[in-house]
Short mmCIF file of C-alpha atoms in Angstrom, two decimals:
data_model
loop_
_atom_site.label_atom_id
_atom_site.label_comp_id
_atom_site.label_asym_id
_atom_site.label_seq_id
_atom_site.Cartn_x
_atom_site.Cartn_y
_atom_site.Cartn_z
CA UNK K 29 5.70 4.37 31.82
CA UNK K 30 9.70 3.51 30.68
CA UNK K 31 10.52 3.89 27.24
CA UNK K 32 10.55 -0.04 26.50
CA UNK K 33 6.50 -0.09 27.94
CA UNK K 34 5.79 3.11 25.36
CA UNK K 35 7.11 0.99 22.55
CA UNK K 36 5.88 -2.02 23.33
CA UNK K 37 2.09 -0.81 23.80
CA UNK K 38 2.75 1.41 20.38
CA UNK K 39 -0.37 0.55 17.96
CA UNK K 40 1.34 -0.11 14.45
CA UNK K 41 0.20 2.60 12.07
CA UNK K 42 0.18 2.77 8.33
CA UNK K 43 1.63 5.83 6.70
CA UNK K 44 -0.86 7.70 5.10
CA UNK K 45 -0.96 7.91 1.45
CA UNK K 46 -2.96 8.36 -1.30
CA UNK K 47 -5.10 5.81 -2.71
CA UNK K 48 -4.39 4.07 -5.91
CA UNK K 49 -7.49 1.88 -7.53
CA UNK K 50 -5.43 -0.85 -10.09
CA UNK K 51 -8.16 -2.79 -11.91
CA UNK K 52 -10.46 -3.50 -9.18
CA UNK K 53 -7.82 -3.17 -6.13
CA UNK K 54 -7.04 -0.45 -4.31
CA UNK K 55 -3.33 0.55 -3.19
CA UNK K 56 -2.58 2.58 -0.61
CA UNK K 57 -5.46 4.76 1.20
CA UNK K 58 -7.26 2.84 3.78
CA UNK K 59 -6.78 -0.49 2.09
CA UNK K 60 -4.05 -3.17 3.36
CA UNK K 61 -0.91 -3.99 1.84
CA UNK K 62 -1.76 -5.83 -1.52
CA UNK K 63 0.74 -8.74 -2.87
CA UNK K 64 1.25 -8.72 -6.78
CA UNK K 65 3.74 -10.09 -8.54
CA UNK K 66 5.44 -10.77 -12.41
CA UNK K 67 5.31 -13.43 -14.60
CA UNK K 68 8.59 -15.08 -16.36
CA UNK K 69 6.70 -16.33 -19.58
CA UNK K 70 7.17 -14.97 -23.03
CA UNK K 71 3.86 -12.52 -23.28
CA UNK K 72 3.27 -13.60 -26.61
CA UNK K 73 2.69 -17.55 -25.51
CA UNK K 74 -1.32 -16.56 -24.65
CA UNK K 75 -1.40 -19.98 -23.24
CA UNK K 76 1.67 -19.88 -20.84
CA UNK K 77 1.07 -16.83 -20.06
CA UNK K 78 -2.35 -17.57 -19.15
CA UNK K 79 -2.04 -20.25 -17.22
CA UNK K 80 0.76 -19.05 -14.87
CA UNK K 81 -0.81 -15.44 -14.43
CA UNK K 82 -3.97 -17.88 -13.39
CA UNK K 83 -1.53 -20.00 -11.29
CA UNK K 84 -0.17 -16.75 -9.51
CA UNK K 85 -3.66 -15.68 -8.91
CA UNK K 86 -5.05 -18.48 -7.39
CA UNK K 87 -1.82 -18.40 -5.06
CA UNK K 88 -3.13 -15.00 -3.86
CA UNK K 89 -1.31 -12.64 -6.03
CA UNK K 90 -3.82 -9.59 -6.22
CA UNK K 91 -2.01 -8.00 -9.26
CA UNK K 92 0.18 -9.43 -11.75
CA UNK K 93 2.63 -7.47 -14.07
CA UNK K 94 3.63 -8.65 -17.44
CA UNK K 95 6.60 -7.94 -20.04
CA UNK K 96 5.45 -5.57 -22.90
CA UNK K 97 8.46 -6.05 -24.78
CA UNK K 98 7.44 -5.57 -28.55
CA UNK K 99 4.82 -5.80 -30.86
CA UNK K 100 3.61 -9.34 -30.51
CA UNK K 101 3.53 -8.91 -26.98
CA UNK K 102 1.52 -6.10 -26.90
CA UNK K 103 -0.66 -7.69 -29.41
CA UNK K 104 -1.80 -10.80 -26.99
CA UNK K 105 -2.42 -8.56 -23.79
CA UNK K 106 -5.83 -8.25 -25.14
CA UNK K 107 -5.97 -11.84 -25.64
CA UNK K 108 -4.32 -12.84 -21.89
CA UNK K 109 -7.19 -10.39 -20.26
CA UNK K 110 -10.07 -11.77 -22.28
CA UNK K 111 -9.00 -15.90 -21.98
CA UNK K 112 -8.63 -14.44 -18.21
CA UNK K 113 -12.37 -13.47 -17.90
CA UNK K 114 -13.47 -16.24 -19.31
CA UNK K 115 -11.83 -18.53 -16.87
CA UNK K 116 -13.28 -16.34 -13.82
CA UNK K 117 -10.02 -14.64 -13.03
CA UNK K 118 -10.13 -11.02 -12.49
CA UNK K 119 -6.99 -9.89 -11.51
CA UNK K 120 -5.54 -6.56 -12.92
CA UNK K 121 -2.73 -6.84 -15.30
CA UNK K 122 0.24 -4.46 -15.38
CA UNK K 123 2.54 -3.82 -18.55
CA UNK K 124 6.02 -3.49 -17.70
CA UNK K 125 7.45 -1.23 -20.65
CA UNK K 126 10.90 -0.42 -21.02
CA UNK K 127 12.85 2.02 -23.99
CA UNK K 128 9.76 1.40 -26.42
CA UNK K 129 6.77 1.48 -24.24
CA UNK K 130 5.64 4.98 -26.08
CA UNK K 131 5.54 3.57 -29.56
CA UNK K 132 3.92 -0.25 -28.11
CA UNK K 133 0.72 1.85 -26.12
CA UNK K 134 0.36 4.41 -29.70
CA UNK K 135 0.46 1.21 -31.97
CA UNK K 136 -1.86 -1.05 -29.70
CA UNK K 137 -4.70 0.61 -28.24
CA UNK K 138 -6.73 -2.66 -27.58
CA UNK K 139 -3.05 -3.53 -24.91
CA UNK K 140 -3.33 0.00 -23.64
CA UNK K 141 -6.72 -0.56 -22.94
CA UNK K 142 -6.72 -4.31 -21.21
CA UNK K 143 -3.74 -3.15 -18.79
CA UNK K 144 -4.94 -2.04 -16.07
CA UNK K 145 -1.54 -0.10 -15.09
CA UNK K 146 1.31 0.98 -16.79
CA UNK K 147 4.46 0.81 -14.88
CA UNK K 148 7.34 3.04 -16.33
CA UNK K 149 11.49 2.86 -15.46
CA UNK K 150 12.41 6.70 -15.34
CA UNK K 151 16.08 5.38 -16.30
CA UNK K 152 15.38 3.94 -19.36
CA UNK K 153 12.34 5.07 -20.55
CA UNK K 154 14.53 6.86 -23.42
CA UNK K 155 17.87 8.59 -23.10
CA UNK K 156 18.93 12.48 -24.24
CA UNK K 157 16.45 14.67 -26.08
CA UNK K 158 14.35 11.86 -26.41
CA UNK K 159 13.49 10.98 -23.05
CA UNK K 160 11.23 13.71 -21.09
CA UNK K 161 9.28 13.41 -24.35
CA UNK K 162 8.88 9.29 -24.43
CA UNK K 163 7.56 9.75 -20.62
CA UNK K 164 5.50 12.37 -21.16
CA UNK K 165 3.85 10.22 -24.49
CA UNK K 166 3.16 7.41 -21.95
CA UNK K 167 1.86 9.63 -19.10
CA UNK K 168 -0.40 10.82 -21.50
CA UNK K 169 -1.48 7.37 -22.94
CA UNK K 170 -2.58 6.51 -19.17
CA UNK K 171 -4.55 10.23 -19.05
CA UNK K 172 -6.33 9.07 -22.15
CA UNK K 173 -7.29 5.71 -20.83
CA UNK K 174 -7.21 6.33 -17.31
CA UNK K 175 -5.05 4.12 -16.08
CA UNK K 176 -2.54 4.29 -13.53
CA UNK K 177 1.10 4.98 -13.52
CA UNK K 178 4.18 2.80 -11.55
CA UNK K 179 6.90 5.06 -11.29
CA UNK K 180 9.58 2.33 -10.90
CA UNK K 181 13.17 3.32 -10.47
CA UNK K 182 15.67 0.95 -10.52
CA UNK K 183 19.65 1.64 -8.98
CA UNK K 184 20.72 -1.22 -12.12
CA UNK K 185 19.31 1.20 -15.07
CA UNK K 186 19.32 4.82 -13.05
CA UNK K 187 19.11 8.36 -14.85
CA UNK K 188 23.18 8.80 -15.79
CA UNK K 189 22.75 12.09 -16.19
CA UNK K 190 21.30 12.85 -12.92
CA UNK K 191 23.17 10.74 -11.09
CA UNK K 192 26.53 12.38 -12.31
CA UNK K 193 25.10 16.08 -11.92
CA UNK K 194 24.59 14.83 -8.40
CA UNK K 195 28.46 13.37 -7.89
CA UNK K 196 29.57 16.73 -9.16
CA UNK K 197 27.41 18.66 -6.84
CA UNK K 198 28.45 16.83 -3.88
CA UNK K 199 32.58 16.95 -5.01
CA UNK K 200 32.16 20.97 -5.66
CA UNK K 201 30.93 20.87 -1.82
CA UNK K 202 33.89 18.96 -0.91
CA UNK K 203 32.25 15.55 -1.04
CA UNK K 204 30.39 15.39 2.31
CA UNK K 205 28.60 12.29 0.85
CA UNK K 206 29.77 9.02 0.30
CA UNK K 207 29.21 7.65 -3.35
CA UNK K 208 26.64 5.40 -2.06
CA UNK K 209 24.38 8.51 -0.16
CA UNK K 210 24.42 10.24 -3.76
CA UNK K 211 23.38 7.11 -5.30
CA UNK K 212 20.79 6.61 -2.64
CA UNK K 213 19.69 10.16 -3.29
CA UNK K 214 19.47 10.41 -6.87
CA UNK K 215 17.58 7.40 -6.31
CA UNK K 216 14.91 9.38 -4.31
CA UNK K 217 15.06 12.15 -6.23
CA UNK K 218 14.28 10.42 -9.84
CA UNK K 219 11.43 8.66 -8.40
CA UNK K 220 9.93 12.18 -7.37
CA UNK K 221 11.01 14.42 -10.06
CA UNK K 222 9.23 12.05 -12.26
CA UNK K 223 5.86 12.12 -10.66
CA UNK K 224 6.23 15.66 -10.32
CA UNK K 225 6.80 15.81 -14.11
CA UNK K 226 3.72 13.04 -14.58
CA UNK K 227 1.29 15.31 -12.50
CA UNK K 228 2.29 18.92 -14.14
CA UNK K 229 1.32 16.86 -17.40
CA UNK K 230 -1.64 16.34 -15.92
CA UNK K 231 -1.88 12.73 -14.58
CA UNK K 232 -4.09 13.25 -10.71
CA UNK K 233 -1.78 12.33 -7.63
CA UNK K 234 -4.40 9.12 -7.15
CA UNK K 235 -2.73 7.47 -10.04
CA UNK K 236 0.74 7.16 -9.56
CA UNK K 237 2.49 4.82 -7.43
CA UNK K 238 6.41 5.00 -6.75
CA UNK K 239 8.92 2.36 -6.26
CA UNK K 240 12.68 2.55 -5.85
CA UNK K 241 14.42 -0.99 -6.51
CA UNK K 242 18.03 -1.95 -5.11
CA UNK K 243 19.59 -4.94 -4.10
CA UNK K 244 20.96 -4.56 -0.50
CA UNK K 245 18.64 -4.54 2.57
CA UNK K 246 20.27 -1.57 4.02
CA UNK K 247 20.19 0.76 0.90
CA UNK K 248 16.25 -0.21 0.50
CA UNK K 249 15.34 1.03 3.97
CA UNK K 250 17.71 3.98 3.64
CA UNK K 251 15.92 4.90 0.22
CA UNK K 252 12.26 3.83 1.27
CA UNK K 253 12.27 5.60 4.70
CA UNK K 254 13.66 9.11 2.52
CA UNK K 255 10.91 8.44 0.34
CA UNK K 256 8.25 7.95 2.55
CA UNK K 257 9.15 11.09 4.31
CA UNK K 258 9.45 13.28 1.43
CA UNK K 259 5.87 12.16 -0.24
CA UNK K 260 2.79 10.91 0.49
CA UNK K 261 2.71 9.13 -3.22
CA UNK K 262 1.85 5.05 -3.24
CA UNK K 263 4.56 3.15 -2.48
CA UNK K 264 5.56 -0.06 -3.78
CA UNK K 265 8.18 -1.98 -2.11
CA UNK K 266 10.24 -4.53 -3.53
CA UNK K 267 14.19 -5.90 -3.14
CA UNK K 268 15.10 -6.49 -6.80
CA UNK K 269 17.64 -8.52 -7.80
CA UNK K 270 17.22 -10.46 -4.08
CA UNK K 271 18.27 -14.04 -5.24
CA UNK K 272 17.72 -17.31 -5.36
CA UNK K 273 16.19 -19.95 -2.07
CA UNK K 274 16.81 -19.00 1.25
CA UNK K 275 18.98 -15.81 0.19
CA UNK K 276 16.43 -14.19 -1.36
CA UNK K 277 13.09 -15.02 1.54
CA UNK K 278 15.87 -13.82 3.73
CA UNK K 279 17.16 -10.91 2.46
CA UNK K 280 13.42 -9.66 1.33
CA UNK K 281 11.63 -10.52 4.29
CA UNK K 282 14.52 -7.99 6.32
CA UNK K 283 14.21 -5.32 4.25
CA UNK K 284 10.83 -5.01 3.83
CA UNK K 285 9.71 -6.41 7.22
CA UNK K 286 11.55 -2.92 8.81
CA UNK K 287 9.81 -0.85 6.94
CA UNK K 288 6.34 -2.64 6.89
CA UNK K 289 6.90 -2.48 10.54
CA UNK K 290 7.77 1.60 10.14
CA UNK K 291 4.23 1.89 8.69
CA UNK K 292 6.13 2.01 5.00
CA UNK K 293 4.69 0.21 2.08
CA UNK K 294 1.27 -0.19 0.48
CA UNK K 295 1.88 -3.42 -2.47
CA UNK K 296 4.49 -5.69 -2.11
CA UNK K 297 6.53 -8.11 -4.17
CA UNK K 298 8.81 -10.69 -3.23
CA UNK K 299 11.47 -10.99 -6.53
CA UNK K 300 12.54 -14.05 -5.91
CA UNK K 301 15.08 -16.11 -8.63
CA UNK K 302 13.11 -19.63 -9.16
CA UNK K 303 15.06 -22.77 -9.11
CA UNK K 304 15.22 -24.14 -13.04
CA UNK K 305 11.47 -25.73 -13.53
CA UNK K 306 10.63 -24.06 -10.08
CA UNK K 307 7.52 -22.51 -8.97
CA UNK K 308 6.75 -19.30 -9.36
CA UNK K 309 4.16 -18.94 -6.95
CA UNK K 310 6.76 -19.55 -4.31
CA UNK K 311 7.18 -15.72 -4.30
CA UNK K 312 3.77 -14.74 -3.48
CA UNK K 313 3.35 -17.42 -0.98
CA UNK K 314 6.55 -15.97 0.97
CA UNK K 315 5.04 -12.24 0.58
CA UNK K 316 1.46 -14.01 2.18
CA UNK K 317 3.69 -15.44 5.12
CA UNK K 318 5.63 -12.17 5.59
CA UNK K 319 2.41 -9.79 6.02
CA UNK K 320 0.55 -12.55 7.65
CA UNK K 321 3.33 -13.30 10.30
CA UNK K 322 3.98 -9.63 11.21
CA UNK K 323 -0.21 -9.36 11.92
CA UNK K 324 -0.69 -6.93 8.77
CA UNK K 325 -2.93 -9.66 7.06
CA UNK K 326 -4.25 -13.18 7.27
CA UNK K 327 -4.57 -15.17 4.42
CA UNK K 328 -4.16 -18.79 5.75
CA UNK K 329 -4.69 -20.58 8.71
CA UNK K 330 -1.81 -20.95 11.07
CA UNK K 331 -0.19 -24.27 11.32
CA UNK K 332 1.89 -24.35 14.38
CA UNK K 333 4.31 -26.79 14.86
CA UNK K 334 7.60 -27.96 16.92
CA UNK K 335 11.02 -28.06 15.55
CA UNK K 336 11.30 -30.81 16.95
CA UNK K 337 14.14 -32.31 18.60
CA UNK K 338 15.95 -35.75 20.41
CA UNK K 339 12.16 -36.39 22.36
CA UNK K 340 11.09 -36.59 18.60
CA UNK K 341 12.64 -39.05 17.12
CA UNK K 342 9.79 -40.25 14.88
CA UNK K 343 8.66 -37.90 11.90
CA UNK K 344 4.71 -38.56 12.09
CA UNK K 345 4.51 -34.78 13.52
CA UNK K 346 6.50 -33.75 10.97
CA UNK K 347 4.93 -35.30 8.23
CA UNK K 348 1.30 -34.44 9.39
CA UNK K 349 2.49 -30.93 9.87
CA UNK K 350 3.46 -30.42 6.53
CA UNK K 351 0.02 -32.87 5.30
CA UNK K 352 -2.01 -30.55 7.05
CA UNK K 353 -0.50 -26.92 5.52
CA UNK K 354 -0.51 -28.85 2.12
CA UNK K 355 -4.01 -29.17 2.50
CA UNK K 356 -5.04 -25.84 3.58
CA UNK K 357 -3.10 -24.01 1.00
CA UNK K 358 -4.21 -26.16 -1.57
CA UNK K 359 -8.06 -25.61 -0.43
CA UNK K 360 -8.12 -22.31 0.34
CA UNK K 361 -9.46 -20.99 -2.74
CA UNK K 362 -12.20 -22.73 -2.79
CA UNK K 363 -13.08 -22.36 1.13
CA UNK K 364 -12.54 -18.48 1.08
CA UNK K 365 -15.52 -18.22 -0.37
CA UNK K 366 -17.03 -21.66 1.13
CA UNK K 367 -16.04 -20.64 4.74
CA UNK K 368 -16.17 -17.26 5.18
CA UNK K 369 -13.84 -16.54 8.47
CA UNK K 370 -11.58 -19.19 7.76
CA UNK K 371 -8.29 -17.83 7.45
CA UNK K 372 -8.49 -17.40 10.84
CA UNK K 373 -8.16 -20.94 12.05
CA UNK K 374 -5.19 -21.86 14.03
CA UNK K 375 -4.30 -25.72 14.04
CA UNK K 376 -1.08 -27.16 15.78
CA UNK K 377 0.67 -29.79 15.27
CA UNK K 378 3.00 -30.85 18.59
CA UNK K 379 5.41 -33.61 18.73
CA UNK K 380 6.01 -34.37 22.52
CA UNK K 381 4.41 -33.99 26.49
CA UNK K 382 6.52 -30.82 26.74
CA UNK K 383 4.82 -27.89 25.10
CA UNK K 384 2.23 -29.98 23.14
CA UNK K 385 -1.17 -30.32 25.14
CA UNK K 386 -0.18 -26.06 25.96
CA UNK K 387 0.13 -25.15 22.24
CA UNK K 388 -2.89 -27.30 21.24
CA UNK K 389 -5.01 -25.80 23.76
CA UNK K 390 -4.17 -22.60 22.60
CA UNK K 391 -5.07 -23.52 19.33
CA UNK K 392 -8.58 -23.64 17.57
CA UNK K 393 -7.61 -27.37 17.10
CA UNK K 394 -4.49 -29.06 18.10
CA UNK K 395 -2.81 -32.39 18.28
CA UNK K 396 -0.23 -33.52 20.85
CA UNK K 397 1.73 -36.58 19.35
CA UNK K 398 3.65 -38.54 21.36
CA UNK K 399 7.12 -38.63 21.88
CA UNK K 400 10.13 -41.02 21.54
CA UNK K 401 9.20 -42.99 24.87
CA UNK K 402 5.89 -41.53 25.47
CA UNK K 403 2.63 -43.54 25.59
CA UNK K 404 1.68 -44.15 22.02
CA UNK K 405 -1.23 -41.79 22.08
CA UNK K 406 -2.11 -38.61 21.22
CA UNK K 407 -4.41 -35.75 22.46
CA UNK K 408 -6.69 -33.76 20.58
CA UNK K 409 -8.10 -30.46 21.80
CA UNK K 410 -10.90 -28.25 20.39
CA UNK K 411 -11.36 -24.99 21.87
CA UNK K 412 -9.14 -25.47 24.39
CA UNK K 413 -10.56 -28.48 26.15
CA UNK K 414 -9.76 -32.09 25.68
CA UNK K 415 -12.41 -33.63 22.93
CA UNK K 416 -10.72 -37.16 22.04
CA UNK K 417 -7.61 -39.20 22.82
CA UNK K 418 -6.10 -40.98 18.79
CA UNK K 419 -4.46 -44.06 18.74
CA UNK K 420 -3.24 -46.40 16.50
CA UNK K 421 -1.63 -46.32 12.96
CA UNK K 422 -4.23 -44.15 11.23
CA UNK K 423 -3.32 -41.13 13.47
CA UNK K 424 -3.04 -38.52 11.51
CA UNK K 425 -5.92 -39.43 8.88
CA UNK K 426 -8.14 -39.25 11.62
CA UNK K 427 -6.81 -35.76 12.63
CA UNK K 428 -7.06 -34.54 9.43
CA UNK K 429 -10.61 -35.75 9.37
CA UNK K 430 -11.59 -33.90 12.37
CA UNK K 431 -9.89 -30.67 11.33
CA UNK K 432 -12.29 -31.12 8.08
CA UNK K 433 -15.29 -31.07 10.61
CA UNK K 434 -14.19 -28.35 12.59
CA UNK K 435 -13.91 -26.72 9.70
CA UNK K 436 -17.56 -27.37 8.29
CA UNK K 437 -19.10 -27.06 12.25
CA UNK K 438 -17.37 -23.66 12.84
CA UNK K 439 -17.36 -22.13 9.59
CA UNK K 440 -19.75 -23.83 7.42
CA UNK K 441 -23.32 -25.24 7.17
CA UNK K 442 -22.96 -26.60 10.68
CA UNK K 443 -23.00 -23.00 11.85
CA UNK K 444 -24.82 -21.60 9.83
CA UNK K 445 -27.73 -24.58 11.63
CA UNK K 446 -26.18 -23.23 14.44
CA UNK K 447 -27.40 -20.23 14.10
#
């Protein structure tokens, strides 16, 4: 067998690593990569911060961090989980503490409590004398409450001091490194002197989860795949700072798509700037698309769907595409648990005679439309065979009508008779 057939027929494995349980969610172990993500609302707004930490759950965000700033945010945590149960939303929330996060868990139990993680910057969780004692106050918060520990290092607010002891290493040795492998180390090696410090204080390996946040795509994978190899820790991937639109789905979906693919990575987040009055969902949508189009997960049904091009002049396919997506995003809550199974449908959407009837047949259900020219009617297959030929203006409400009963037949009551 050449070396192009070995790789080819390679089975993608996950590195191992130790499981993390986060509220009710596990990380890492045998469990697949989980999406979280942040909120951008002042903590102390209970409603806002409610209602878009419900808004990024129902998205499929599986854990959501939140800004423990000061006192009065630390003070509503309590309140966000509780409002939270109420509405049916259990989804594990994680403080994000920064310079005071010792003194906010001490003065608020009831928010050290309601987390359900603690996530820690080893850079700036206090500076000089001060700061292997502030960690060690908020490892052993998390002991007391049993709770979890992110690790998160961060090349914007690094450890100085080891970061210099490291350029003055590597000049003594005639500077075989280049600034950038020294910052890439020290990098590495905060992350994993830390945990080391967090388990000799006694917090167990299964609670601690690492994460090492730059910018550029090629310093993540540099600093991820050192990681990886070095520990068998939780990881948490995640390109910080990665922009706004296109920039940042692109530059995010790179970086972490080579080392998803390297078996590297157990929770993701997608950091992406929102456009003023944007949605912040957006993000864990695009983290949904990314493990769902490399085959690590499936959370929606596939829409397939032409780029169309001069054979499609008119925009019906276009339009219904983006009708039909609409709709099962937008109902996909609800049918998880209505139709068990299906996230794995697979609808398409074609716009001309030249790949349409193939692609619908190899969909669950498909469409051909017809193209600029073509006889003004359009295909439908089920299963792969031919079920009904639409015409006229109401097109693609009659589509989406019979994509609603394949749904129900296949996934629902109808096959449940079925059966």
């Amino acid at each position: 067998m050449n070396t192009t057939q070995q790789f080819l027929d390679r089975p993608l494995e996950r590195r191992r690593s130790v499981g993390v349980l986060v509220g009710n969610v596990l990380v890492g172990g045998d469990a697949p990569v989980v999406v979280q993500s942040m909120t951008n609302t002042d903590t102390a707004d209970v409603d806002q911060t409610v209602a878009q930490v419900a808004a990024l759950h129902r998205a499929g965000s599986e854990i959501v961090r939140i800004t423990v700033d000061r006192d009065e945010s630390a003070a509503a945590v309590p309140r966000i989980r509780d409002r939270l149960v109420r509405l049916g939303i259990d989804v594990p929330l994680v403080g994000d503490f920064h310079y005071i996060g010792h003194k906010l868990l001490a003065d608020h139990p009831a928010c050290a409590e309601a987390l359900a993680k603690y996530r820690i910057n080893p850079g700036n969780v206090g500076f000089k004398e001060k700061k292997d004692r502030q960690f060690a106050d908020i490892v052993e918060m998390a002991i007391r409450h049993d709770k979890p520990v992110r690790i998160g290092v961060n090349w914007g607010s690094l450890d100085q001091e080891l970061l210099t002891r490291l350029m003055d290493e590597n000049q003594a040795n005639g500077s075989p490194l280049t600034a950038q492998q020294v910052t890439r180390e020290a990098i590495v090696q905060s992350a994993l002197l830390s945990a080391e410090m967090a388990e000799d204080i006694g917090l167990p390996r299964d609670k601690i989860i690492l994460s090492a946040k730059v910018s550029q795509v090629q310093d993540l994978i540099a600093v991820y795949v050192e990681l990886a190899r070095r520990c068998d820790h939780a990881l948490h991937l995640g390109l910080t700072e990665a922009g706004m639109g296109t920039k940042g789905v692109v530059a995010s979906s790179a970086a972490m798509g080579i080392l998803l693919q390297q078996g590297i990575g157990d929770t993701i987040r997608i950091s992406l700037t929102p456009e003023p009055g944007g949605d912040r969902t957006r993000e864990v949508q695009v983290a949904q698309e990314l493990l769902q189009t490399m085959g690590f997960r499936q959370f929606l049904p596939v829409v397939a769907a032409c780029p169309g091009c001069g054979r499609t002049t008119s925009t019906v396919f276009q339009e219904l595409a983006q009708t039909i997506e609409g709709d099962l995003r937008r109902n996909m809550p609800v049918w998880r648990e209505k139709y068990p199974g299906v996230e794995e449908l697979k609808v398409a959407v074609m716009g001309c005679i030249v790949n349409g009837p193939g692609e619908s047949k190899h969909a669950d259900i498909g469409i051909s439309l017809p193209g600029t020219g073509e006889t003004p009617a359009a295909p439908v297959f089920i299963d792969g065979r031919k079920a009904a030929t639409l015409r006229g203006p109401a097109i693609a409400e009659d589509f989406q009508k019979m994509v609603a009963e394949y749904i129900e037949r296949r996934y629902g009551s109808g096959r449940q008779a079925a059966e």
